[in-house]
mmCIF file of C-alpha atoms in Angstrom:
data_model
loop_
_atom_site.group_PDB
_atom_site.id
_atom_site.type_symbol
_atom_site.label_atom_id
_atom_site.label_comp_id
_atom_site.label_asym_id
_atom_site.label_seq_id
_atom_site.Cartn_x
_atom_site.Cartn_y
_atom_site.Cartn_z
ATOM 1 C CA UNK Y 1 0.000 0.000 0.000
ATOM 2 C CA UNK Y 2 1.444 3.377 -1.053
ATOM 3 C CA UNK Y 3 1.655 6.389 1.268
ATOM 4 C CA UNK Y 4 -0.605 9.241 -0.009
ATOM 5 C CA UNK Y 5 1.077 11.967 -2.031
ATOM 6 C CA UNK Y 6 -0.586 14.635 0.150
ATOM 7 C CA UNK Y 7 1.608 13.469 3.048
ATOM 8 C CA UNK Y 8 4.779 14.469 1.173
ATOM 9 C CA UNK Y 9 3.377 17.777 -0.073
ATOM 10 C CA UNK Y 10 2.258 18.729 3.445
ATOM 11 C CA UNK Y 11 5.708 17.979 4.853
ATOM 12 C CA UNK Y 12 7.356 20.261 2.280
ATOM 13 C CA UNK Y 13 5.043 23.121 3.337
ATOM 14 C CA UNK Y 14 5.648 22.462 7.031
ATOM 15 C CA UNK Y 15 9.439 22.803 6.514
ATOM 16 C CA UNK Y 16 9.167 26.048 4.525
ATOM 17 C CA UNK Y 17 12.616 27.449 5.285
ATOM 18 C CA UNK Y 18 14.601 24.315 4.497
ATOM 19 C CA UNK Y 19 12.419 23.623 1.470
ATOM 20 C CA UNK Y 20 13.017 27.107 0.036
ATOM 21 C CA UNK Y 21 16.769 27.105 0.698
ATOM 22 C CA UNK Y 22 17.286 23.656 -0.815
ATOM 23 C CA UNK Y 23 15.076 24.460 -3.795
ATOM 24 C CA UNK Y 24 17.057 27.664 -4.417
ATOM 25 C CA UNK Y 25 20.325 25.747 -4.502
ATOM 26 C CA UNK Y 26 18.909 23.327 -7.046
ATOM 27 C CA UNK Y 27 17.364 26.219 -8.995
ATOM 28 C CA UNK Y 28 20.730 27.953 -9.385
ATOM 29 C CA UNK Y 29 22.333 24.763 -10.719
ATOM 30 C CA UNK Y 30 19.515 24.301 -13.218
ATOM 31 C CA UNK Y 31 19.592 27.997 -14.196
ATOM 32 C CA UNK Y 32 23.306 27.801 -15.046
ATOM 33 C CA UNK Y 33 22.826 24.685 -17.160
ATOM 34 C CA UNK Y 34 19.770 25.994 -19.028
ATOM 35 C CA UNK Y 35 21.399 29.412 -19.480
ATOM 36 C CA UNK Y 36 24.502 27.869 -21.045
ATOM 37 C CA UNK Y 37 22.277 25.706 -23.274
ATOM 38 C CA UNK Y 38 20.405 28.840 -24.389
ATOM 39 C CA UNK Y 39 23.703 30.571 -25.185
ATOM 40 C CA UNK Y 40 25.034 27.653 -27.236
ATOM 41 C CA UNK Y 41 21.680 27.182 -28.982
ATOM 42 C CA UNK Y 42 21.547 30.875 -29.892
ATOM 43 C CA UNK Y 43 25.147 30.939 -31.131
ATOM 44 C CA UNK Y 44 24.752 27.751 -33.150
ATOM 45 C CA UNK Y 45 21.478 29.072 -34.545
ATOM 46 C CA UNK Y 46 23.106 32.317 -35.659
ATOM 47 C CA UNK Y 47 25.887 30.455 -37.437
ATOM 48 C CA UNK Y 48 23.663 27.713 -38.854
ATOM 49 C CA UNK Y 49 21.117 30.063 -40.446
ATOM 50 C CA UNK Y 50 23.948 32.006 -42.098
ATOM 51 C CA UNK Y 51 24.721 29.153 -44.454
ATOM 52 C CA UNK Y 52 22.693 28.905 -47.641
ATOM 53 C CA UNK Y 53 22.702 25.444 -49.296
ATOM 54 C CA UNK Y 54 23.183 27.034 -52.724
ATOM 55 C CA UNK Y 55 26.187 29.132 -51.716
ATOM 56 C CA UNK Y 56 29.768 27.955 -52.129
ATOM 57 C CA UNK Y 57 32.679 29.738 -50.427
ATOM 58 C CA UNK Y 58 36.015 29.579 -52.242
ATOM 59 C CA UNK Y 59 39.247 30.100 -50.279
ATOM 60 C CA UNK Y 60 42.942 29.448 -50.682
ATOM 61 C CA UNK Y 61 43.887 25.817 -50.098
ATOM 62 C CA UNK Y 62 44.654 25.185 -46.436
ATOM 63 C CA UNK Y 63 42.879 28.301 -45.180
ATOM 64 C CA UNK Y 64 40.796 27.868 -42.024
ATOM 65 C CA UNK Y 65 38.873 31.142 -42.323
ATOM 66 C CA UNK Y 66 38.101 33.957 -44.728
ATOM 67 C CA UNK Y 67 40.449 36.208 -42.777
ATOM 68 C CA UNK Y 68 43.590 34.203 -43.638
ATOM 69 C CA UNK Y 69 42.577 33.327 -47.191
ATOM 70 C CA UNK Y 70 43.641 34.937 -50.469
ATOM 71 C CA UNK Y 71 41.968 34.819 -53.873
ATOM 72 C CA UNK Y 72 43.414 36.842 -56.749
ATOM 73 C CA UNK Y 73 41.359 38.712 -59.323
ATOM 74 C CA UNK Y 74 42.791 36.424 -62.003
ATOM 75 C CA UNK Y 75 41.606 33.341 -60.123
ATOM 76 C CA UNK Y 76 38.203 34.961 -59.689
ATOM 77 C CA UNK Y 77 37.862 35.577 -63.448
ATOM 78 C CA UNK Y 78 38.407 31.848 -64.005
ATOM 79 C CA UNK Y 79 35.959 30.986 -61.234
ATOM 80 C CA UNK Y 80 33.133 33.079 -62.668
ATOM 81 C CA UNK Y 81 32.845 30.910 -65.758
ATOM 82 C CA UNK Y 82 32.869 27.485 -64.110
ATOM 83 C CA UNK Y 83 29.795 25.475 -65.012
ATOM 84 C CA UNK Y 84 27.031 25.438 -62.402
ATOM 85 C CA UNK Y 85 27.017 29.088 -61.287
ATOM 86 C CA UNK Y 86 23.593 30.645 -61.641
ATOM 87 C CA UNK Y 87 23.194 33.879 -63.572
ATOM 88 C CA UNK Y 88 21.084 36.989 -63.067
ATOM 89 C CA UNK Y 89 20.547 39.349 -66.003
ATOM 90 C CA UNK Y 90 23.325 37.532 -67.842
ATOM 91 C CA UNK Y 91 25.855 38.072 -65.071
ATOM 92 C CA UNK Y 92 27.266 35.182 -62.970
ATOM 93 C CA UNK Y 93 26.190 35.409 -59.343
ATOM 94 C CA UNK Y 94 29.722 35.474 -57.975
ATOM 95 C CA UNK Y 95 31.248 37.918 -55.494
ATOM 96 C CA UNK Y 96 34.951 38.567 -54.823
ATOM 97 C CA UNK Y 97 35.296 39.850 -51.270
ATOM 98 C CA UNK Y 98 37.939 41.054 -48.824
ATOM 99 C CA UNK Y 99 37.813 40.574 -45.040
ATOM 100 C CA UNK Y 100 39.593 42.447 -42.278
ATOM 101 C CA UNK Y 101 39.033 43.321 -38.624
ATOM 102 C CA UNK Y 102 39.361 46.469 -36.574
ATOM 103 C CA UNK Y 103 38.569 47.553 -33.027
ATOM 104 C CA UNK Y 104 35.330 49.186 -31.967
ATOM 105 C CA UNK Y 105 34.343 50.190 -28.405
ATOM 106 C CA UNK Y 106 31.178 48.852 -26.812
ATOM 107 C CA UNK Y 107 28.221 51.141 -26.168
ATOM 108 C CA UNK Y 108 27.891 49.803 -22.621
ATOM 109 C CA UNK Y 109 31.581 50.373 -21.843
ATOM 110 C CA UNK Y 110 33.477 52.662 -24.251
ATOM 111 C CA UNK Y 111 36.772 51.761 -22.553
ATOM 112 C CA UNK Y 112 36.372 48.158 -23.703
ATOM 113 C CA UNK Y 113 36.963 47.299 -27.353
ATOM 114 C CA UNK Y 114 36.434 44.231 -29.508
ATOM 115 C CA UNK Y 115 37.445 43.049 -32.968
ATOM 116 C CA UNK Y 116 34.728 43.548 -35.574
ATOM 117 C CA UNK Y 117 34.634 41.941 -39.027
ATOM 118 C CA UNK Y 118 34.699 44.368 -41.963
ATOM 119 C CA UNK Y 119 33.659 42.806 -45.275
ATOM 120 C CA UNK Y 120 34.363 44.517 -48.579
ATOM 121 C CA UNK Y 121 31.976 43.293 -51.255
ATOM 122 C CA UNK Y 122 30.522 44.387 -54.590
ATOM 123 C CA UNK Y 123 26.786 44.995 -55.186
ATOM 124 C CA UNK Y 124 26.519 41.367 -56.346
ATOM 125 C CA UNK Y 125 27.635 40.251 -52.873
ATOM 126 C CA UNK Y 126 24.664 42.049 -51.343
ATOM 127 C CA UNK Y 127 22.366 40.666 -54.030
ATOM 128 C CA UNK Y 128 23.583 37.121 -53.337
ATOM 129 C CA UNK Y 129 22.619 37.383 -49.691
ATOM 130 C CA UNK Y 130 19.317 39.114 -50.412
ATOM 131 C CA UNK Y 131 18.396 36.235 -52.710
ATOM 132 C CA UNK Y 132 19.333 33.696 -50.063
ATOM 133 C CA UNK Y 133 17.395 34.958 -47.063
ATOM 134 C CA UNK Y 134 16.035 37.787 -44.972
ATOM 135 C CA UNK Y 135 18.716 40.426 -45.581
ATOM 136 C CA UNK Y 136 17.276 43.926 -45.750
ATOM 137 C CA UNK Y 137 18.307 47.486 -45.030
ATOM 138 C CA UNK Y 138 16.477 48.580 -41.877
ATOM 139 C CA UNK Y 139 17.820 52.121 -41.469
ATOM 140 C CA UNK Y 140 19.314 54.515 -43.961
ATOM 141 C CA UNK Y 141 20.580 52.966 -47.196
ATOM 142 C CA UNK Y 142 23.220 50.702 -48.674
ATOM 143 C CA UNK Y 143 26.656 52.187 -49.352
ATOM 144 C CA UNK Y 144 27.327 53.503 -52.850
ATOM 145 C CA UNK Y 145 30.081 51.683 -54.789
ATOM 146 C CA UNK Y 146 33.204 53.814 -55.087
ATOM 147 C CA UNK Y 147 32.407 55.897 -51.993
ATOM 148 C CA UNK Y 148 33.890 55.652 -48.512
ATOM 149 C CA UNK Y 149 30.619 54.540 -46.967
ATOM 150 C CA UNK Y 150 29.630 51.547 -44.867
ATOM 151 C CA UNK Y 151 26.509 49.716 -43.729
ATOM 152 C CA UNK Y 152 26.643 48.059 -40.306
ATOM 153 C CA UNK Y 153 24.920 44.891 -39.138
ATOM 154 C CA UNK Y 154 22.130 45.142 -36.580
ATOM 155 C CA UNK Y 155 24.165 43.316 -33.929
ATOM 156 C CA UNK Y 156 27.093 45.703 -34.285
ATOM 157 C CA UNK Y 157 24.773 48.716 -34.300
ATOM 158 C CA UNK Y 158 23.180 47.577 -31.025
ATOM 159 C CA UNK Y 159 26.387 46.731 -29.169
ATOM 160 C CA UNK Y 160 29.174 48.935 -30.522
ATOM 161 C CA UNK Y 161 29.835 52.665 -30.224
ATOM 162 C CA UNK Y 162 30.199 54.893 -33.283
ATOM 163 C CA UNK Y 163 27.913 52.866 -35.558
ATOM 164 C CA UNK Y 164 24.920 55.198 -35.816
ATOM 165 C CA UNK Y 165 24.029 56.720 -39.180
ATOM 166 C CA UNK Y 166 26.269 59.716 -39.818
ATOM 167 C CA UNK Y 167 29.093 58.487 -37.567
ATOM 168 C CA UNK Y 168 32.594 58.203 -39.018
ATOM 169 C CA UNK Y 169 34.614 54.994 -38.607
ATOM 170 C CA UNK Y 170 38.374 55.125 -38.920
ATOM 171 C CA UNK Y 171 39.994 52.049 -40.458
ATOM 172 C CA UNK Y 172 42.153 51.305 -43.458
ATOM 173 C CA UNK Y 173 43.622 54.597 -44.721
ATOM 174 C CA UNK Y 174 40.926 56.978 -43.602
ATOM 175 C CA UNK Y 175 37.390 57.571 -42.430
ATOM 176 C CA UNK Y 176 34.228 55.846 -43.596
ATOM 177 C CA UNK Y 177 30.737 57.232 -43.090
ATOM 178 C CA UNK Y 178 27.976 55.010 -41.691
ATOM 179 C CA UNK Y 179 25.032 55.394 -44.074
ATOM 180 C CA UNK Y 180 22.870 52.392 -43.192
ATOM 181 C CA UNK Y 181 22.037 49.565 -40.813
ATOM 182 C CA UNK Y 182 21.110 46.182 -42.256
ATOM 183 C CA UNK Y 183 19.205 43.311 -40.660
ATOM 184 C CA UNK Y 184 20.228 39.790 -41.622
ATOM 185 C CA UNK Y 185 17.715 37.973 -39.416
ATOM 186 C CA UNK Y 186 19.525 35.791 -36.893
ATOM 187 C CA UNK Y 187 22.574 35.201 -39.068
ATOM 188 C CA UNK Y 188 26.206 35.952 -38.260
ATOM 189 C CA UNK Y 189 26.219 38.723 -40.887
ATOM 190 C CA UNK Y 190 24.644 40.938 -38.230
ATOM 191 C CA UNK Y 191 28.113 40.966 -36.636
ATOM 192 C CA UNK Y 192 29.783 42.559 -39.663
ATOM 193 C CA UNK Y 193 30.353 45.944 -41.291
ATOM 194 C CA UNK Y 194 30.082 46.070 -45.093
ATOM 195 C CA UNK Y 195 31.892 48.414 -47.460
ATOM 196 C CA UNK Y 196 32.869 48.676 -51.123
ATOM 197 C CA UNK Y 197 35.276 45.837 -51.989
ATOM 198 C CA UNK Y 198 37.541 47.772 -54.353
ATOM 199 C CA UNK Y 199 38.056 50.729 -52.022
ATOM 200 C CA UNK Y 200 38.662 48.532 -48.982
ATOM 201 C CA UNK Y 201 41.127 46.338 -50.888
ATOM 202 C CA UNK Y 202 43.114 49.426 -51.949
ATOM 203 C CA UNK Y 203 43.090 50.717 -48.367
ATOM 204 C CA UNK Y 204 44.488 47.403 -47.183
ATOM 205 C CA UNK Y 205 47.134 47.317 -49.911
ATOM 206 C CA UNK Y 206 45.452 44.311 -51.501
ATOM 207 C CA UNK Y 207 44.230 45.758 -54.786
ATOM 208 C CA UNK Y 208 44.902 42.585 -56.792
ATOM 209 C CA UNK Y 209 44.506 39.980 -54.054
ATOM 210 C CA UNK Y 210 41.342 39.781 -51.983
ATOM 211 C CA UNK Y 211 40.151 37.169 -49.488
ATOM 212 C CA UNK Y 212 37.396 34.871 -50.740
ATOM 213 C CA UNK Y 213 34.801 34.362 -53.438
ATOM 214 C CA UNK Y 214 31.148 33.529 -52.893
ATOM 215 C CA UNK Y 215 29.319 31.648 -55.656
ATOM 216 C CA UNK Y 216 25.621 30.801 -56.005
ATOM 217 C CA UNK Y 217 24.804 27.471 -57.599
ATOM 218 C CA UNK Y 218 21.678 26.662 -59.599
ATOM 219 C CA UNK Y 219 20.510 23.995 -57.132
ATOM 220 C CA UNK Y 220 21.857 21.835 -54.287
ATOM 221 C CA UNK Y 221 23.035 19.062 -56.610
ATOM 222 C CA UNK Y 222 24.883 21.583 -58.739
ATOM 223 C CA UNK Y 223 26.347 23.167 -55.580
ATOM 224 C CA UNK Y 224 27.990 19.876 -54.606
ATOM 225 C CA UNK Y 225 29.354 19.425 -58.119
ATOM 226 C CA UNK Y 226 30.561 23.046 -58.219
ATOM 227 C CA UNK Y 227 32.400 22.560 -54.958
ATOM 228 C CA UNK Y 228 34.180 19.515 -56.350
ATOM 229 C CA UNK Y 229 35.058 21.243 -59.632
ATOM 230 C CA UNK Y 230 36.723 24.150 -57.868
ATOM 231 C CA UNK Y 231 38.629 21.989 -55.382
ATOM 232 C CA UNK Y 232 39.797 19.507 -58.034
ATOM 233 C CA UNK Y 233 40.996 22.161 -60.494
ATOM 234 C CA UNK Y 234 44.775 22.140 -60.023
ATOM 235 C CA UNK Y 235 45.176 25.382 -61.964
ATOM 236 C CA UNK Y 236 43.245 27.363 -59.359
ATOM 237 C CA UNK Y 237 44.891 26.042 -56.165
ATOM 238 C CA UNK Y 238 41.700 26.921 -54.334
ATOM 239 C CA UNK Y 239 39.404 25.056 -52.001
ATOM 240 C CA UNK Y 240 35.611 25.235 -51.968
ATOM 241 C CA UNK Y 241 33.080 24.299 -49.324
ATOM 242 C CA UNK Y 242 29.434 25.038 -48.834
ATOM 243 C CA UNK Y 243 28.615 28.176 -46.889
ATOM 244 C CA UNK Y 244 26.701 26.050 -44.407
ATOM 245 C CA UNK Y 245 29.740 23.829 -43.771
ATOM 246 C CA UNK Y 246 31.934 26.884 -43.258
ATOM 247 C CA UNK Y 247 29.717 28.407 -40.580
ATOM 248 C CA UNK Y 248 29.016 25.087 -38.906
ATOM 249 C CA UNK Y 249 32.769 24.784 -38.272
ATOM 250 C CA UNK Y 250 32.625 28.066 -36.392
ATOM 251 C CA UNK Y 251 30.303 26.601 -33.763
ATOM 252 C CA UNK Y 252 33.431 25.391 -31.979
ATOM 253 C CA UNK Y 253 33.676 28.968 -30.666
ATOM 254 C CA UNK Y 254 31.035 28.059 -28.109
ATOM 255 C CA UNK Y 255 32.593 24.772 -26.989
ATOM 256 C CA UNK Y 256 34.886 26.251 -24.277
ATOM 257 C CA UNK Y 257 31.931 28.170 -22.815
ATOM 258 C CA UNK Y 258 29.761 25.057 -22.959
ATOM 259 C CA UNK Y 259 32.445 22.934 -21.274
ATOM 260 C CA UNK Y 260 32.956 25.512 -18.529
ATOM 261 C CA UNK Y 261 29.218 25.897 -18.006
ATOM 262 C CA UNK Y 262 28.640 22.157 -17.713
ATOM 263 C CA UNK Y 263 31.587 21.872 -15.310
ATOM 264 C CA UNK Y 264 30.213 24.655 -13.098
ATOM 265 C CA UNK Y 265 26.739 23.086 -13.239
ATOM 266 C CA UNK Y 266 28.105 19.717 -12.138
ATOM 267 C CA UNK Y 267 30.009 21.272 -9.215
ATOM 268 C CA UNK Y 268 26.897 23.180 -8.159
ATOM 269 C CA UNK Y 269 24.784 20.055 -8.620
ATOM 270 C CA UNK Y 270 27.010 18.091 -6.247
ATOM 271 C CA UNK Y 271 26.569 20.803 -3.627
ATOM 272 C CA UNK Y 272 22.824 20.948 -4.231
ATOM 273 C CA UNK Y 273 22.546 17.170 -3.969
ATOM 274 C CA UNK Y 274 24.309 17.235 -0.596
ATOM 275 C CA UNK Y 275 21.958 20.021 0.511
ATOM 276 C CA UNK Y 276 18.961 17.920 -0.506
ATOM 277 C CA UNK Y 277 20.485 14.934 1.249
ATOM 278 C CA UNK Y 278 21.001 16.892 4.487
ATOM 279 C CA UNK Y 279 17.448 18.216 4.264
ATOM 280 C CA UNK Y 280 16.037 14.734 3.867
ATOM 281 C CA UNK Y 281 18.252 13.267 6.621
ATOM 282 C CA UNK Y 282 16.992 16.018 8.951
ATOM 283 C CA UNK Y 283 13.437 15.193 7.905
ATOM 284 C CA UNK Y 284 13.991 11.514 8.684
ATOM 285 C CA UNK Y 285 15.402 12.368 12.131
ATOM 286 C CA UNK Y 286 12.502 14.696 12.984
ATOM 287 C CA UNK Y 287 9.858 12.342 11.687
ATOM 288 C CA UNK Y 288 11.061 9.132 13.306
ATOM 289 C CA UNK Y 289 7.812 8.733 15.236
ATOM 290 C CA UNK Y 290 5.828 9.346 12.050
ATOM 291 C CA UNK Y 291 7.755 6.568 10.363
ATOM 292 C CA UNK Y 292 6.923 4.253 13.279
ATOM 293 C CA UNK Y 293 3.234 5.147 13.070
ATOM 294 C CA UNK Y 294 3.236 4.539 9.306
ATOM 295 C CA UNK Y 295 4.797 1.111 9.825
ATOM 296 C CA UNK Y 296 2.258 0.252 12.549
ATOM 297 C CA UNK Y 297 -0.536 1.264 10.174
ATOM 298 C CA UNK Y 298 0.660 -1.400 7.783
ATOM 299 C CA UNK Y 299 2.860 0.525 5.346
ATOM 300 C CA UNK Y 300 5.819 -1.560 4.238
ATOM 301 C CA UNK Y 301 9.508 -0.584 4.237
ATOM 302 C CA UNK Y 302 9.277 -0.222 0.478
ATOM 303 C CA UNK Y 303 6.383 2.236 0.785
ATOM 304 C CA UNK Y 304 8.319 4.349 3.293
ATOM 305 C CA UNK Y 305 11.418 4.327 1.041
ATOM 306 C CA UNK Y 306 9.435 5.356 -2.030
ATOM 307 C CA UNK Y 307 7.584 8.057 -0.066
ATOM 308 C CA UNK Y 308 10.764 9.752 1.168
ATOM 309 C CA UNK Y 309 12.446 9.348 -2.215
ATOM 310 C CA UNK Y 310 9.421 10.882 -3.917
ATOM 311 C CA UNK Y 311 9.472 13.768 -1.446
ATOM 312 C CA UNK Y 312 13.101 14.465 -2.367
ATOM 313 C CA UNK Y 313 12.135 14.289 -6.033
ATOM 314 C CA UNK Y 314 9.289 16.783 -5.480
ATOM 315 C CA UNK Y 315 11.697 19.122 -3.722
ATOM 316 C CA UNK Y 316 14.192 18.979 -6.577
ATOM 317 C CA UNK Y 317 11.523 19.415 -9.264
ATOM 318 C CA UNK Y 318 10.319 22.505 -7.421
ATOM 319 C CA UNK Y 319 13.874 23.832 -7.618
ATOM 320 C CA UNK Y 320 14.074 22.830 -11.280
ATOM 321 C CA UNK Y 321 10.913 24.771 -12.158
ATOM 322 C CA UNK Y 322 12.213 27.786 -10.260
ATOM 323 C CA UNK Y 323 15.541 27.563 -12.128
ATOM 324 C CA UNK Y 324 13.767 27.424 -15.490
ATOM 325 C CA UNK Y 325 11.663 30.447 -14.544
ATOM 326 C CA UNK Y 326 14.821 32.350 -13.589
ATOM 327 C CA UNK Y 327 16.328 31.991 -17.077
ATOM 328 C CA UNK Y 328 13.173 32.550 -19.143
ATOM 329 C CA UNK Y 329 13.835 36.337 -19.361
ATOM 330 C CA UNK Y 330 17.040 35.470 -21.266
ATOM 331 C CA UNK Y 331 15.061 34.165 -24.249
ATOM 332 C CA UNK Y 332 15.607 36.520 -27.183
ATOM 333 C CA UNK Y 333 18.138 38.618 -25.261
ATOM 334 C CA UNK Y 334 21.105 39.735 -27.357
ATOM 335 C CA UNK Y 335 24.590 38.488 -26.506
ATOM 336 C CA UNK Y 336 28.071 38.391 -27.965
ATOM 337 C CA UNK Y 337 30.990 35.993 -27.867
ATOM 338 C CA UNK Y 338 34.518 35.928 -29.247
ATOM 339 C CA UNK Y 339 34.871 33.785 -32.367
ATOM 340 C CA UNK Y 340 38.126 31.807 -32.356
ATOM 341 C CA UNK Y 341 37.908 31.241 -36.121
ATOM 342 C CA UNK Y 342 37.390 34.813 -37.298
ATOM 343 C CA UNK Y 343 39.113 36.509 -34.312
ATOM 344 C CA UNK Y 344 36.146 38.845 -33.966
ATOM 345 C CA UNK Y 345 32.939 39.004 -31.945
ATOM 346 C CA UNK Y 346 29.791 37.222 -33.037
ATOM 347 C CA UNK Y 347 26.452 38.579 -31.869
ATOM 348 C CA UNK Y 348 23.515 36.249 -31.244
ATOM 349 C CA UNK Y 349 20.243 35.930 -29.351
ATOM 350 C CA UNK Y 350 19.788 33.569 -26.407
ATOM 351 C CA UNK Y 351 17.388 30.827 -27.439
ATOM 352 C CA UNK Y 352 15.672 28.824 -24.717
ATOM 353 C CA UNK Y 353 14.268 25.726 -26.357
ATOM 354 C CA UNK Y 354 11.903 23.092 -24.991
ATOM 355 C CA UNK Y 355 14.848 20.691 -25.100
ATOM 356 C CA UNK Y 356 16.877 22.976 -22.802
ATOM 357 C CA UNK Y 357 14.000 23.192 -20.317
ATOM 358 C CA UNK Y 358 13.555 19.422 -20.415
ATOM 359 C CA UNK Y 359 17.288 19.004 -19.803
ATOM 360 C CA UNK Y 360 17.054 21.349 -16.817
ATOM 361 C CA UNK Y 361 14.137 19.454 -15.272
ATOM 362 C CA UNK Y 362 15.846 16.115 -15.889
ATOM 363 C CA UNK Y 363 18.979 17.476 -14.242
ATOM 364 C CA UNK Y 364 16.910 18.570 -11.227
ATOM 365 C CA UNK Y 365 15.247 15.160 -10.994
ATOM 366 C CA UNK Y 366 18.647 13.480 -11.045
ATOM 367 C CA UNK Y 367 19.814 15.699 -8.177
ATOM 368 C CA UNK Y 368 16.666 14.856 -6.227
ATOM 369 C CA UNK Y 369 17.107 11.114 -6.628
ATOM 370 C CA UNK Y 370 20.828 11.340 -5.868
ATOM 371 C CA UNK Y 371 20.205 13.387 -2.730
ATOM 372 C CA UNK Y 372 17.193 11.408 -1.543
ATOM 373 C CA UNK Y 373 18.063 7.765 -1.997
ATOM 374 C CA UNK Y 374 20.257 7.389 1.110
ATOM 375 C CA UNK Y 375 17.929 9.272 3.511
ATOM 376 C CA UNK Y 376 14.956 7.314 2.130
ATOM 377 C CA UNK Y 377 16.845 4.071 2.707
ATOM 378 C CA UNK Y 378 17.634 5.162 6.274
ATOM 379 C CA UNK Y 379 13.953 5.913 6.932
ATOM 380 C CA UNK Y 380 12.858 2.551 5.560
ATOM 381 C CA UNK Y 381 15.359 0.648 7.716
ATOM 382 C CA UNK Y 382 14.148 2.115 11.009
ATOM 383 C CA UNK Y 383 12.621 -0.390 13.417
ATOM 384 C CA UNK Y 384 9.034 0.223 14.531
ATOM 385 C CA UNK Y 385 9.670 0.114 18.277
ATOM 386 C CA UNK Y 386 12.858 2.151 17.997
ATOM 387 C CA UNK Y 387 11.023 4.800 15.996
ATOM 388 C CA UNK Y 388 8.234 5.060 18.560
ATOM 389 C CA UNK Y 389 10.747 5.650 21.375
ATOM 390 C CA UNK Y 390 12.133 8.745 19.581
ATOM 391 C CA UNK Y 391 10.553 12.039 20.563
#
């Protein structure tokens, strides 16, 4: 015969102080774990949605990122006429681009600076990305080719100083005027500043050698074939990979944070489990007579064990729900993290998924079982007469 659930719920309310303190400890452990999951999910989402299945990035062989790649104008002229590139108005949809970084202070703390990606691209580069997704100019206008003007991504505009329309940015060989802010949805392009490719290349002393080329294939099958054609062409000495593959590789930027977060969560979970264990041991000691009465009423040792274990589980699930509630305000909140591939910051939005919440509740349940099994066993092993002698 099972002990009624109301018995366990009543005991949690009777011990309000210990219940709240233990639940808070568990809640903090769950909040850290779910918060880190939301960060990683948001970062991975920003990088994953950047890749279009029809886009192929071409870099120098052996390059790990656009920043350390080189593609010459001569190589690009050969690339433009490879079979499989789609055309628009008779022009191949191919963009030769140059990438660099420079420092920008944060709006929240102007004394702190971070590397920001600056991408020089032709009008076709903008058109490529407009065709692929949700890219649009949200404030002002796009820069005019041949002018020292820039458009900044929404993420950079929101987090970095000096990126409002009309501001002047100093990089390369002079100043560039901010004339627009673009919104690229949740993609990593929001973390970039865009300028005219030819002017930026000259400023960087790279007039004939830029960084990468972006090609748009006719369909996904053609994209795979195009990638192979470029990589296998020994005259080009270039390497091609899908845009999606390129940005998926950058998700490793979040791995150190994820590892640290999980480590901290585990350490906190151990402490929370001991707190739950102490709470339940104290409950067993105080309720020795109750245990004796339950046994005299016919409840078995197994029923007593399950009742105390379930009470510990209820306590931990209460903490788990509280921890999930604590991190819910993070959903959709903007964040930034250093990218170890591009050596610049990547902006993203925290994304709390149902999977992260389920992970948090499962983690809480595990702590409850871990912290409750020994006290529950101790309660079940008490002798009836010995329990009744305790006051």
